[in-house]
Amino acid sequence: MRIEAEQPAHRPGIRRLALGAFPTAAEADLVDRLRHDGDVAISLVAVDGEEVVGHVLFSAMTAPMKALGLGPVAVEASRRGEGIASDLIREGLARARREGWQAVFVLGDPAFYARFGFSVEQAAGFETPYAGPYFMALALDGTSLAHANDPVAYAPAFQSLE
Ligand SMILES: CC(C)(COP(=O)(O)OP(=O)(O)OC[C@H]1O[C@@H](n2cnc3c(N)ncnc32)[C@H](O)[C@@H]1OP(=O)(O)O)[C@@H](O)C(=O)NCCC(=O)NCCS
């Protein structure tokens, strides 16, 4: 199993994976639209042989700092619990840090995302429709993310999920 940057040849496998991992086609369509809109900052696949068994995407956000939104992330059902999503997320965060991104936001379960350093506290004060107990942030450059009432917004493609 190896983790690498998305190549055009991976795209059918990424779509197949998203269609299988989520209840509707919304996330698969979201990935396609983000790509179409040029809003994909980091897209990594976990590949076993020729098969795409995991995928994570980070897209550029509108925010008071250079920020990315994490998601979607998906792993082939038969391969879950092996640490594939964790490896993808950690590699994505490492690349984001190297590329000079300052923060990453995610909407998800704090029990899962806390292990990477995300917290609801770091997202507090940022205005978004997602604000609440599942909206988390991670500062990548060691600075504080305290920006009371500053708006942050996911890439336009995410509006189709609402
Ligand atoms: C969520 C998902 C990507 C995790 O992939 P994975 O490769 O199994 O994850 P890892 O093996 O790295 O980590 C597994 C850990 O995450 C936990 N976990 C997985 N999904 C979780 C969830 N939705 N909420 C909370 N914890 C979760 C597992 O309990 C496990 O915890 P442990 O390490 O304490 O035992 C995978 O379950 C999946 O594709 N789900 C369907 C799509 C989805 O819901 N994506 C997330 C929203 S975009």
JSON list of C-alpha atoms and ligand atoms in Angstrom, two decimals:
[
{"chain": "A", "resi": 1, "resn": "MET", "atom": "CA", "xyz": [0.00, 0.00, 0.00]},
{"chain": "A", "resi": 2, "resn": "ARG", "atom": "CA", "xyz": [1.44, 3.35, -0.97]},
{"chain": "A", "resi": 3, "resn": "ILE", "atom": "CA", "xyz": [0.26, 6.94, -0.62]},
{"chain": "A", "resi": 4, "resn": "GLU", "atom": "CA", "xyz": [0.75, 9.25, -3.55]},
{"chain": "A", "resi": 5, "resn": "ALA", "atom": "CA", "xyz": [-0.60, 12.42, -5.11]},
{"chain": "A", "resi": 6, "resn": "GLU", "atom": "CA", "xyz": [-3.69, 11.96, -7.27]},
{"chain": "A", "resi": 7, "resn": "GLN", "atom": "CA", "xyz": [-2.95, 11.39, -10.95]},
{"chain": "A", "resi": 8, "resn": "PRO", "atom": "CA", "xyz": [-5.55, 11.50, -13.75]},
{"chain": "A", "resi": 9, "resn": "ALA", "atom": "CA", "xyz": [-5.43, 7.69, -13.94]},
{"chain": "A", "resi": 10, "resn": "HIS", "atom": "CA", "xyz": [-6.67, 7.48, -10.33]},
{"chain": "A", "resi": 11, "resn": "ARG", "atom": "CA", "xyz": [-9.84, 9.49, -10.97]},
{"chain": "A", "resi": 12, "resn": "PRO", "atom": "CA", "xyz": [-12.20, 6.63, -11.89]},
{"chain": "A", "resi": 13, "resn": "GLY", "atom": "CA", "xyz": [-11.01, 4.74, -8.79]},
{"chain": "A", "resi": 14, "resn": "ILE", "atom": "CA", "xyz": [-11.53, 7.79, -6.57]},
{"chain": "A", "resi": 15, "resn": "ARG", "atom": "CA", "xyz": [-15.08, 8.21, -7.87]},
{"chain": "A", "resi": 16, "resn": "ARG", "atom": "CA", "xyz": [-15.83, 4.51, -7.41]},
{"chain": "A", "resi": 17, "resn": "LEU", "atom": "CA", "xyz": [-14.50, 4.71, -3.85]},
{"chain": "A", "resi": 18, "resn": "ALA", "atom": "CA", "xyz": [-16.61, 7.75, -2.97]},
{"chain": "A", "resi": 19, "resn": "LEU", "atom": "CA", "xyz": [-19.74, 6.19, -4.49]},
{"chain": "A", "resi": 20, "resn": "GLY", "atom": "CA", "xyz": [-19.21, 3.13, -2.30]},
{"chain": "A", "resi": 21, "resn": "ALA", "atom": "CA", "xyz": [-18.26, 4.97, 0.90]},
{"chain": "A", "resi": 22, "resn": "PHE", "atom": "CA", "xyz": [-21.09, 7.51, 1.11]},
{"chain": "A", "resi": 23, "resn": "PRO", "atom": "CA", "xyz": [-24.87, 7.00, 1.01]},
{"chain": "A", "resi": 24, "resn": "THR", "atom": "CA", "xyz": [-25.40, 9.20, -2.04]},
{"chain": "A", "resi": 25, "resn": "ALA", "atom": "CA", "xyz": [-23.33, 10.44, -4.99]},
{"chain": "A", "resi": 26, "resn": "ALA", "atom": "CA", "xyz": [-23.00, 13.89, -3.37]},
{"chain": "A", "resi": 27, "resn": "GLU", "atom": "CA", "xyz": [-19.39, 13.39, -2.20]},
{"chain": "A", "resi": 28, "resn": "ALA", "atom": "CA", "xyz": [-18.29, 11.82, -5.49]},
{"chain": "A", "resi": 29, "resn": "ASP", "atom": "CA", "xyz": [-19.83, 14.76, -7.35]},
{"chain": "A", "resi": 30, "resn": "LEU", "atom": "CA", "xyz": [-18.22, 17.17, -4.88]},
{"chain": "A", "resi": 31, "resn": "VAL", "atom": "CA", "xyz": [-14.76, 15.79, -5.66]},
{"chain": "A", "resi": 32, "resn": "ASP", "atom": "CA", "xyz": [-15.38, 16.16, -9.41]},
{"chain": "A", "resi": 33, "resn": "ARG", "atom": "CA", "xyz": [-16.69, 19.70, -9.00]},
{"chain": "A", "resi": 34, "resn": "LEU", "atom": "CA", "xyz": [-13.78, 20.80, -6.78]},
{"chain": "A", "resi": 35, "resn": "ARG", "atom": "CA", "xyz": [-11.40, 19.50, -9.44]},
{"chain": "A", "resi": 36, "resn": "HIS", "atom": "CA", "xyz": [-13.37, 21.22, -12.20]},
{"chain": "A", "resi": 37, "resn": "ASP", "atom": "CA", "xyz": [-13.35, 24.50, -10.26]},
{"chain": "A", "resi": 38, "resn": "GLY", "atom": "CA", "xyz": [-9.59, 24.34, -9.63]},
{"chain": "A", "resi": 39, "resn": "ASP", "atom": "CA", "xyz": [-10.12, 24.35, -5.86]},
{"chain": "A", "resi": 40, "resn": "VAL", "atom": "CA", "xyz": [-8.24, 21.14, -5.04]},
{"chain": "A", "resi": 41, "resn": "ALA", "atom": "CA", "xyz": [-5.09, 21.96, -3.09]},
{"chain": "A", "resi": 42, "resn": "ILE", "atom": "CA", "xyz": [-4.01, 18.46, -2.05]},
{"chain": "A", "resi": 43, "resn": "SER", "atom": "CA", "xyz": [-5.50, 15.17, -3.20]},
{"chain": "A", "resi": 44, "resn": "LEU", "atom": "CA", "xyz": [-3.86, 11.93, -2.08]},
{"chain": "A", "resi": 45, "resn": "VAL", "atom": "CA", "xyz": [-4.68, 8.32, -2.80]},
{"chain": "A", "resi": 46, "resn": "ALA", "atom": "CA", "xyz": [-3.80, 5.10, -1.02]},
{"chain": "A", "resi": 47, "resn": "VAL", "atom": "CA", "xyz": [-3.09, 2.56, -3.74]},
{"chain": "A", "resi": 48, "resn": "ASP", "atom": "CA", "xyz": [-2.78, -1.20, -3.33]},
{"chain": "A", "resi": 49, "resn": "GLY", "atom": "CA", "xyz": [-1.54, -2.79, -6.53]},
{"chain": "A", "resi": 50, "resn": "GLU", "atom": "CA", "xyz": [-3.54, -0.83, -9.08]},
{"chain": "A", "resi": 51, "resn": "GLU", "atom": "CA", "xyz": [-6.56, -0.27, -6.85]},
{"chain": "A", "resi": 52, "resn": "VAL", "atom": "CA", "xyz": [-7.41, 3.00, -5.12]},
{"chain": "A", "resi": 53, "resn": "VAL", "atom": "CA", "xyz": [-8.36, 1.94, -1.58]},
{"chain": "A", "resi": 54, "resn": "GLY", "atom": "CA", "xyz": [-8.30, 5.35, 0.08]},
{"chain": "A", "resi": 55, "resn": "HIS", "atom": "CA", "xyz": [-8.58, 9.02, -0.79]},
{"chain": "A", "resi": 56, "resn": "VAL", "atom": "CA", "xyz": [-8.34, 12.35, 0.99]},
{"chain": "A", "resi": 57, "resn": "LEU", "atom": "CA", "xyz": [-8.85, 15.81, -0.41]},
{"chain": "A", "resi": 58, "resn": "PHE", "atom": "CA", "xyz": [-7.95, 19.24, 0.94]},
{"chain": "A", "resi": 59, "resn": "SER", "atom": "CA", "xyz": [-9.48, 22.29, -0.76]},
{"chain": "A", "resi": 60, "resn": "ALA", "atom": "CA", "xyz": [-8.68, 25.97, -0.52]},
{"chain": "A", "resi": 61, "resn": "MET", "atom": "CA", "xyz": [-10.99, 27.99, 1.74]},
{"chain": "A", "resi": 62, "resn": "THR", "atom": "CA", "xyz": [-11.76, 31.67, 2.01]},
{"chain": "A", "resi": 63, "resn": "ALA", "atom": "CA", "xyz": [-10.42, 32.65, 5.42]},
{"chain": "A", "resi": 64, "resn": "PRO", "atom": "CA", "xyz": [-8.33, 35.28, 7.20]},
{"chain": "A", "resi": 65, "resn": "MET", "atom": "CA", "xyz": [-5.31, 33.00, 6.86]},
{"chain": "A", "resi": 66, "resn": "LYS", "atom": "CA", "xyz": [-4.11, 30.51, 4.23]},
{"chain": "A", "resi": 67, "resn": "ALA", "atom": "CA", "xyz": [-6.55, 27.75, 5.11]},
{"chain": "A", "resi": 68, "resn": "LEU", "atom": "CA", "xyz": [-7.62, 24.40, 3.75]},
{"chain": "A", "resi": 69, "resn": "GLY", "atom": "CA", "xyz": [-10.78, 22.39, 4.27]},
{"chain": "A", "resi": 70, "resn": "LEU", "atom": "CA", "xyz": [-10.23, 18.67, 4.85]},
{"chain": "A", "resi": 71, "resn": "GLY", "atom": "CA", "xyz": [-12.70, 16.35, 3.16]},
{"chain": "A", "resi": 72, "resn": "PRO", "atom": "CA", "xyz": [-14.01, 14.19, 1.87]},
{"chain": "A", "resi": 73, "resn": "VAL", "atom": "CA", "xyz": [-11.96, 11.27, 3.16]},
{"chain": "A", "resi": 74, "resn": "ALA", "atom": "CA", "xyz": [-12.92, 7.74, 2.25]},
{"chain": "A", "resi": 75, "resn": "VAL", "atom": "CA", "xyz": [-11.49, 4.25, 2.61]},
{"chain": "A", "resi": 76, "resn": "GLU", "atom": "CA", "xyz": [-12.67, 1.08, 0.89]},
{"chain": "A", "resi": 77, "resn": "ALA", "atom": "CA", "xyz": [-15.05, -0.69, 3.31]},
{"chain": "A", "resi": 78, "resn": "SER", "atom": "CA", "xyz": [-13.06, -3.93, 3.40]},
{"chain": "A", "resi": 79, "resn": "ARG", "atom": "CA", "xyz": [-9.87, -2.01, 4.30]},
{"chain": "A", "resi": 80, "resn": "ARG", "atom": "CA", "xyz": [-11.11, 0.12, 7.20]},
{"chain": "A", "resi": 81, "resn": "GLY", "atom": "CA", "xyz": [-9.45, 0.04, 10.61]},
{"chain": "A", "resi": 82, "resn": "GLU", "atom": "CA", "xyz": [-5.97, -0.47, 9.13]},
{"chain": "A", "resi": 83, "resn": "GLY", "atom": "CA", "xyz": [-4.93, 3.14, 9.61]},
{"chain": "A", "resi": 84, "resn": "ILE", "atom": "CA", "xyz": [-5.27, 4.07, 5.94]},
{"chain": "A", "resi": 85, "resn": "ALA", "atom": "CA", "xyz": [-7.34, 7.21, 6.58]},
{"chain": "A", "resi": 86, "resn": "SER", "atom": "CA", "xyz": [-4.94, 8.25, 9.34]},
{"chain": "A", "resi": 87, "resn": "ASP", "atom": "CA", "xyz": [-1.93, 7.79, 7.04]},
{"chain": "A", "resi": 88, "resn": "LEU", "atom": "CA", "xyz": [-3.65, 9.82, 4.29]},
{"chain": "A", "resi": 89, "resn": "ILE", "atom": "CA", "xyz": [-4.60, 12.64, 6.67]},
{"chain": "A", "resi": 90, "resn": "ARG", "atom": "CA", "xyz": [-1.15, 12.79, 8.30]},
{"chain": "A", "resi": 91, "resn": "GLU", "atom": "CA", "xyz": [0.57, 12.88, 4.90]},
{"chain": "A", "resi": 92, "resn": "GLY", "atom": "CA", "xyz": [-1.86, 15.57, 3.72]},
{"chain": "A", "resi": 93, "resn": "LEU", "atom": "CA", "xyz": [-1.19, 17.70, 6.79]},
{"chain": "A", "resi": 94, "resn": "ALA", "atom": "CA", "xyz": [2.57, 17.30, 6.34]},
{"chain": "A", "resi": 95, "resn": "ARG", "atom": "CA", "xyz": [2.32, 18.42, 2.72]},
{"chain": "A", "resi": 96, "resn": "ALA", "atom": "CA", "xyz": [0.07, 21.34, 3.69]},
{"chain": "A", "resi": 97, "resn": "ARG", "atom": "CA", "xyz": [2.60, 22.48, 6.29]},
{"chain": "A", "resi": 98, "resn": "ARG", "atom": "CA", "xyz": [5.46, 22.23, 3.78]},
{"chain": "A", "resi": 99, "resn": "GLU", "atom": "CA", "xyz": [3.45, 24.21, 1.22]},
{"chain": "A", "resi": 100, "resn": "GLY", "atom": "CA", "xyz": [2.91, 27.05, 3.69]},
{"chain": "A", "resi": 101, "resn": "TRP", "atom": "CA", "xyz": [-0.76, 26.54, 4.52]},
{"chain": "A", "resi": 102, "resn": "GLN", "atom": "CA", "xyz": [-1.47, 27.97, 7.97]},
{"chain": "A", "resi": 103, "resn": "ALA", "atom": "CA", "xyz": [-4.63, 26.20, 9.08]},
{"chain": "A", "resi": 104, "resn": "VAL", "atom": "CA", "xyz": [-6.92, 23.30, 8.25]},
{"chain": "A", "resi": 105, "resn": "PHE", "atom": "CA", "xyz": [-10.62, 23.15, 9.06]},
{"chain": "A", "resi": 106, "resn": "VAL", "atom": "CA", "xyz": [-12.70, 20.01, 9.20]},
{"chain": "A", "resi": 107, "resn": "LEU", "atom": "CA", "xyz": [-16.29, 19.07, 9.94]},
{"chain": "A", "resi": 108, "resn": "GLY", "atom": "CA", "xyz": [-16.42, 15.66, 11.57]},
{"chain": "A", "resi": 109, "resn": "ASP", "atom": "CA", "xyz": [-16.29, 13.58, 14.71]},
{"chain": "A", "resi": 110, "resn": "PRO", "atom": "CA", "xyz": [-13.89, 15.08, 17.29]},
{"chain": "A", "resi": 111, "resn": "ALA", "atom": "CA", "xyz": [-13.18, 11.53, 18.57]},
{"chain": "A", "resi": 112, "resn": "PHE", "atom": "CA", "xyz": [-11.53, 10.77, 15.22]},
{"chain": "A", "resi": 113, "resn": "TYR", "atom": "CA", "xyz": [-9.93, 14.11, 14.33]},
{"chain": "A", "resi": 114, "resn": "ALA", "atom": "CA", "xyz": [-8.47, 14.95, 17.77]},
{"chain": "A", "resi": 115, "resn": "ARG", "atom": "CA", "xyz": [-5.69, 12.42, 17.12]},
{"chain": "A", "resi": 116, "resn": "PHE", "atom": "CA", "xyz": [-4.31, 14.71, 14.39]},
{"chain": "A", "resi": 117, "resn": "GLY", "atom": "CA", "xyz": [-4.44, 17.80, 16.62]},
{"chain": "A", "resi": 118, "resn": "PHE", "atom": "CA", "xyz": [-7.79, 19.21, 15.48]},
{"chain": "A", "resi": 119, "resn": "SER", "atom": "CA", "xyz": [-10.00, 20.77, 18.15]},
{"chain": "A", "resi": 120, "resn": "VAL", "atom": "CA", "xyz": [-13.32, 22.53, 18.39]},
{"chain": "A", "resi": 121, "resn": "GLU", "atom": "CA", "xyz": [-11.57, 25.17, 20.54]},
{"chain": "A", "resi": 122, "resn": "GLN", "atom": "CA", "xyz": [-9.25, 26.21, 17.70]},
{"chain": "A", "resi": 123, "resn": "ALA", "atom": "CA", "xyz": [-12.27, 26.73, 15.43]},
{"chain": "A", "resi": 124, "resn": "ALA", "atom": "CA", "xyz": [-14.12, 28.83, 18.00]},
{"chain": "A", "resi": 125, "resn": "GLY", "atom": "CA", "xyz": [-14.76, 32.36, 16.83]},
{"chain": "A", "resi": 126, "resn": "PHE", "atom": "CA", "xyz": [-14.80, 31.58, 13.13]},
{"chain": "A", "resi": 127, "resn": "GLU", "atom": "CA", "xyz": [-18.15, 32.30, 11.54]},
{"chain": "A", "resi": 128, "resn": "THR", "atom": "CA", "xyz": [-19.54, 29.58, 9.33]},
{"chain": "A", "resi": 129, "resn": "PRO", "atom": "CA", "xyz": [-22.84, 27.74, 9.00]},
{"chain": "A", "resi": 130, "resn": "TYR", "atom": "CA", "xyz": [-20.93, 24.64, 10.22]},
{"chain": "A", "resi": 131, "resn": "ALA", "atom": "CA", "xyz": [-19.86, 26.17, 13.55]},
{"chain": "A", "resi": 132, "resn": "GLY", "atom": "CA", "xyz": [-20.69, 23.92, 16.47]},
{"chain": "A", "resi": 133, "resn": "PRO", "atom": "CA", "xyz": [-19.51, 20.76, 18.19]},
{"chain": "A", "resi": 134, "resn": "TYR", "atom": "CA", "xyz": [-18.28, 19.12, 14.95]},
{"chain": "A", "resi": 135, "resn": "PHE", "atom": "CA", "xyz": [-16.42, 22.04, 13.41]},
{"chain": "A", "resi": 136, "resn": "MET", "atom": "CA", "xyz": [-12.70, 21.83, 14.19]},
{"chain": "A", "resi": 137, "resn": "ALA", "atom": "CA", "xyz": [-9.47, 23.53, 13.22]},
{"chain": "A", "resi": 138, "resn": "LEU", "atom": "CA", "xyz": [-5.76, 22.86, 13.37]},
{"chain": "A", "resi": 139, "resn": "ALA", "atom": "CA", "xyz": [-3.08, 25.55, 13.24]},
{"chain": "A", "resi": 140, "resn": "LEU", "atom": "CA", "xyz": [-0.19, 24.32, 11.10]},
{"chain": "A", "resi": 141, "resn": "ASP", "atom": "CA", "xyz": [2.33, 27.03, 11.83]},
{"chain": "A", "resi": 142, "resn": "GLY", "atom": "CA", "xyz": [2.16, 27.05, 15.61]},
{"chain": "A", "resi": 143, "resn": "THR", "atom": "CA", "xyz": [0.29, 30.35, 15.77]},
{"chain": "A", "resi": 144, "resn": "SER", "atom": "CA", "xyz": [-3.00, 30.93, 17.54]},
{"chain": "A", "resi": 145, "resn": "LEU", "atom": "CA", "xyz": [-6.14, 30.85, 15.42]},
{"chain": "A", "resi": 146, "resn": "ALA", "atom": "CA", "xyz": [-7.97, 33.38, 17.56]},
{"chain": "A", "resi": 147, "resn": "HIS", "atom": "CA", "xyz": [-9.86, 35.52, 15.06]},
{"chain": "A", "resi": 148, "resn": "ALA", "atom": "CA", "xyz": [-13.13, 36.33, 16.75]},
{"chain": "A", "resi": 149, "resn": "ASN", "atom": "CA", "xyz": [-16.04, 36.55, 14.34]},
{"chain": "A", "resi": 150, "resn": "ASP", "atom": "CA", "xyz": [-13.94, 36.18, 11.21]},
{"chain": "A", "resi": 151, "resn": "PRO", "atom": "CA", "xyz": [-15.85, 34.38, 8.48]},
{"chain": "A", "resi": 152, "resn": "VAL", "atom": "CA", "xyz": [-14.44, 31.26, 6.86]},
{"chain": "A", "resi": 153, "resn": "ALA", "atom": "CA", "xyz": [-15.99, 29.58, 3.84]},
{"chain": "A", "resi": 154, "resn": "TYR", "atom": "CA", "xyz": [-15.50, 26.30, 2.08]},
{"chain": "A", "resi": 155, "resn": "ALA", "atom": "CA", "xyz": [-14.99, 26.27, -1.70]},
{"chain": "A", "resi": 156, "resn": "PRO", "atom": "CA", "xyz": [-18.24, 26.94, -3.64]},
{"chain": "A", "resi": 157, "resn": "ALA", "atom": "CA", "xyz": [-18.62, 23.27, -4.61]},
{"chain": "A", "resi": 158, "resn": "PHE", "atom": "CA", "xyz": [-19.52, 22.47, -0.99]},
{"chain": "A", "resi": 159, "resn": "GLN", "atom": "CA", "xyz": [-22.77, 24.43, -1.34]},
{"chain": "A", "resi": 160, "resn": "SER", "atom": "CA", "xyz": [-24.18, 21.47, -3.26]},
{"chain": "A", "resi": 161, "resn": "LEU", "atom": "CA", "xyz": [-23.87, 19.38, -0.06]},
{"chain": "A", "resi": 162, "resn": "GLU", "atom": "CA", "xyz": [-26.02, 21.69, 2.04]},
{"chain": "B", "resi": 1, "resn": "LIG", "atom": "C1", "xyz": [-13.95, 7.44, 8.24]},
{"chain": "B", "resi": 1, "resn": "LIG", "atom": "C2", "xyz": [-13.03, 6.53, 7.42]},
{"chain": "B", "resi": 1, "resn": "LIG", "atom": "C3", "xyz": [-12.40, 7.34, 6.31]},
{"chain": "B", "resi": 1, "resn": "LIG", "atom": "C4", "xyz": [-11.94, 5.98, 8.35]},
{"chain": "B", "resi": 1, "resn": "LIG", "atom": "O1", "xyz": [-11.04, 5.20, 7.57]},
{"chain": "B", "resi": 1, "resn": "LIG", "atom": "P1", "xyz": [-10.05, 4.13, 8.25]},
{"chain": "B", "resi": 1, "resn": "LIG", "atom": "O2", "xyz": [-8.95, 3.86, 7.30]},
{"chain": "B", "resi": 1, "resn": "LIG", "atom": "O3", "xyz": [-10.83, 2.97, 8.76]},
{"chain": "B", "resi": 1, "resn": "LIG", "atom": "O4", "xyz": [-9.52, 4.97, 9.50]},
{"chain": "B", "resi": 1, "resn": "LIG", "atom": "P2", "xyz": [-8.24, 4.60, 10.38]},
{"chain": "B", "resi": 1, "resn": "LIG", "atom": "O5", "xyz": [-8.00, 3.12, 10.28]},
{"chain": "B", "resi": 1, "resn": "LIG", "atom": "O6", "xyz": [-7.13, 5.49, 10.08]},
{"chain": "B", "resi": 1, "resn": "LIG", "atom": "O7", "xyz": [-8.77, 4.99, 11.80]},
{"chain": "B", "resi": 1, "resn": "LIG", "atom": "C5", "xyz": [-9.74, 4.16, 12.41]},
{"chain": "B", "resi": 1, "resn": "LIG", "atom": "C6", "xyz": [-10.18, 4.85, 13.66]},
{"chain": "B", "resi": 1, "resn": "LIG", "atom": "O8", "xyz": [-11.11, 5.87, 13.34]},
{"chain": "B", "resi": 1, "resn": "LIG", "atom": "C7", "xyz": [-12.32, 5.64, 14.04]},
{"chain": "B", "resi": 1, "resn": "LIG", "atom": "N1", "xyz": [-13.39, 6.09, 13.18]},
{"chain": "B", "resi": 1, "resn": "LIG", "atom": "C8", "xyz": [-13.65, 5.72, 11.94]},
{"chain": "B", "resi": 1, "resn": "LIG", "atom": "N2", "xyz": [-14.75, 6.36, 11.49]},
{"chain": "B", "resi": 1, "resn": "LIG", "atom": "C9", "xyz": [-15.15, 7.17, 12.48]},
{"chain": "B", "resi": 1, "resn": "LIG", "atom": "C10", "xyz": [-16.21, 8.09, 12.63]},
{"chain": "B", "resi": 1, "resn": "LIG", "atom": "N3", "xyz": [-17.10, 8.33, 11.65]},
{"chain": "B", "resi": 1, "resn": "LIG", "atom": "N4", "xyz": [-16.33, 8.73, 13.81]},
{"chain": "B", "resi": 1, "resn": "LIG", "atom": "C11", "xyz": [-15.45, 8.51, 14.81]},
{"chain": "B", "resi": 1, "resn": "LIG", "atom": "N5", "xyz": [-14.42, 7.66, 14.73]},
{"chain": "B", "resi": 1, "resn": "LIG", "atom": "C12", "xyz": [-14.28, 7.00, 13.57]},
{"chain": "B", "resi": 1, "resn": "LIG", "atom": "C13", "xyz": [-12.33, 4.15, 14.27]},
{"chain": "B", "resi": 1, "resn": "LIG", "atom": "O9", "xyz": [-13.15, 3.83, 15.36]},
{"chain": "B", "resi": 1, "resn": "LIG", "atom": "C14", "xyz": [-10.87, 3.88, 14.59]},
{"chain": "B", "resi": 1, "resn": "LIG", "atom": "O10", "xyz": [-10.59, 4.29, 15.91]},
{"chain": "B", "resi": 1, "resn": "LIG", "atom": "P3", "xyz": [-9.40, 3.65, 16.77]},
{"chain": "B", "resi": 1, "resn": "LIG", "atom": "O11", "xyz": [-8.12, 3.93, 16.03]},
{"chain": "B", "resi": 1, "resn": "LIG", "atom": "O12", "xyz": [-9.47, 4.38, 18.07]},
{"chain": "B", "resi": 1, "resn": "LIG", "atom": "O13", "xyz": [-9.72, 2.21, 16.84]},
{"chain": "B", "resi": 1, "resn": "LIG", "atom": "C15", "xyz": [-13.80, 5.29, 6.83]},
{"chain": "B", "resi": 1, "resn": "LIG", "atom": "O14", "xyz": [-14.51, 4.67, 7.88]},
{"chain": "B", "resi": 1, "resn": "LIG", "atom": "C16", "xyz": [-14.79, 5.68, 5.73]},
{"chain": "B", "resi": 1, "resn": "LIG", "atom": "O15", "xyz": [-14.44, 5.75, 4.56]},
{"chain": "B", "resi": 1, "resn": "LIG", "atom": "N6", "xyz": [-16.05, 5.93, 6.10]},
{"chain": "B", "resi": 1, "resn": "LIG", "atom": "C17", "xyz": [-17.10, 6.30, 5.14]},
{"chain": "B", "resi": 1, "resn": "LIG", "atom": "C18", "xyz": [-16.89, 7.70, 4.63]},
{"chain": "B", "resi": 1, "resn": "LIG", "atom": "C19", "xyz": [-16.87, 8.73, 5.75]},
{"chain": "B", "resi": 1, "resn": "LIG", "atom": "O16", "xyz": [-17.70, 8.72, 6.64]},
{"chain": "B", "resi": 1, "resn": "LIG", "atom": "N7", "xyz": [-15.88, 9.66, 5.69]},
{"chain": "B", "resi": 1, "resn": "LIG", "atom": "C20", "xyz": [-15.70, 10.66, 6.72]},
{"chain": "B", "resi": 1, "resn": "LIG", "atom": "C21", "xyz": [-16.52, 11.87, 6.48]},
{"chain": "B", "resi": 1, "resn": "LIG", "atom": "S1", "xyz": [-15.92, 12.83, 5.09]}
]
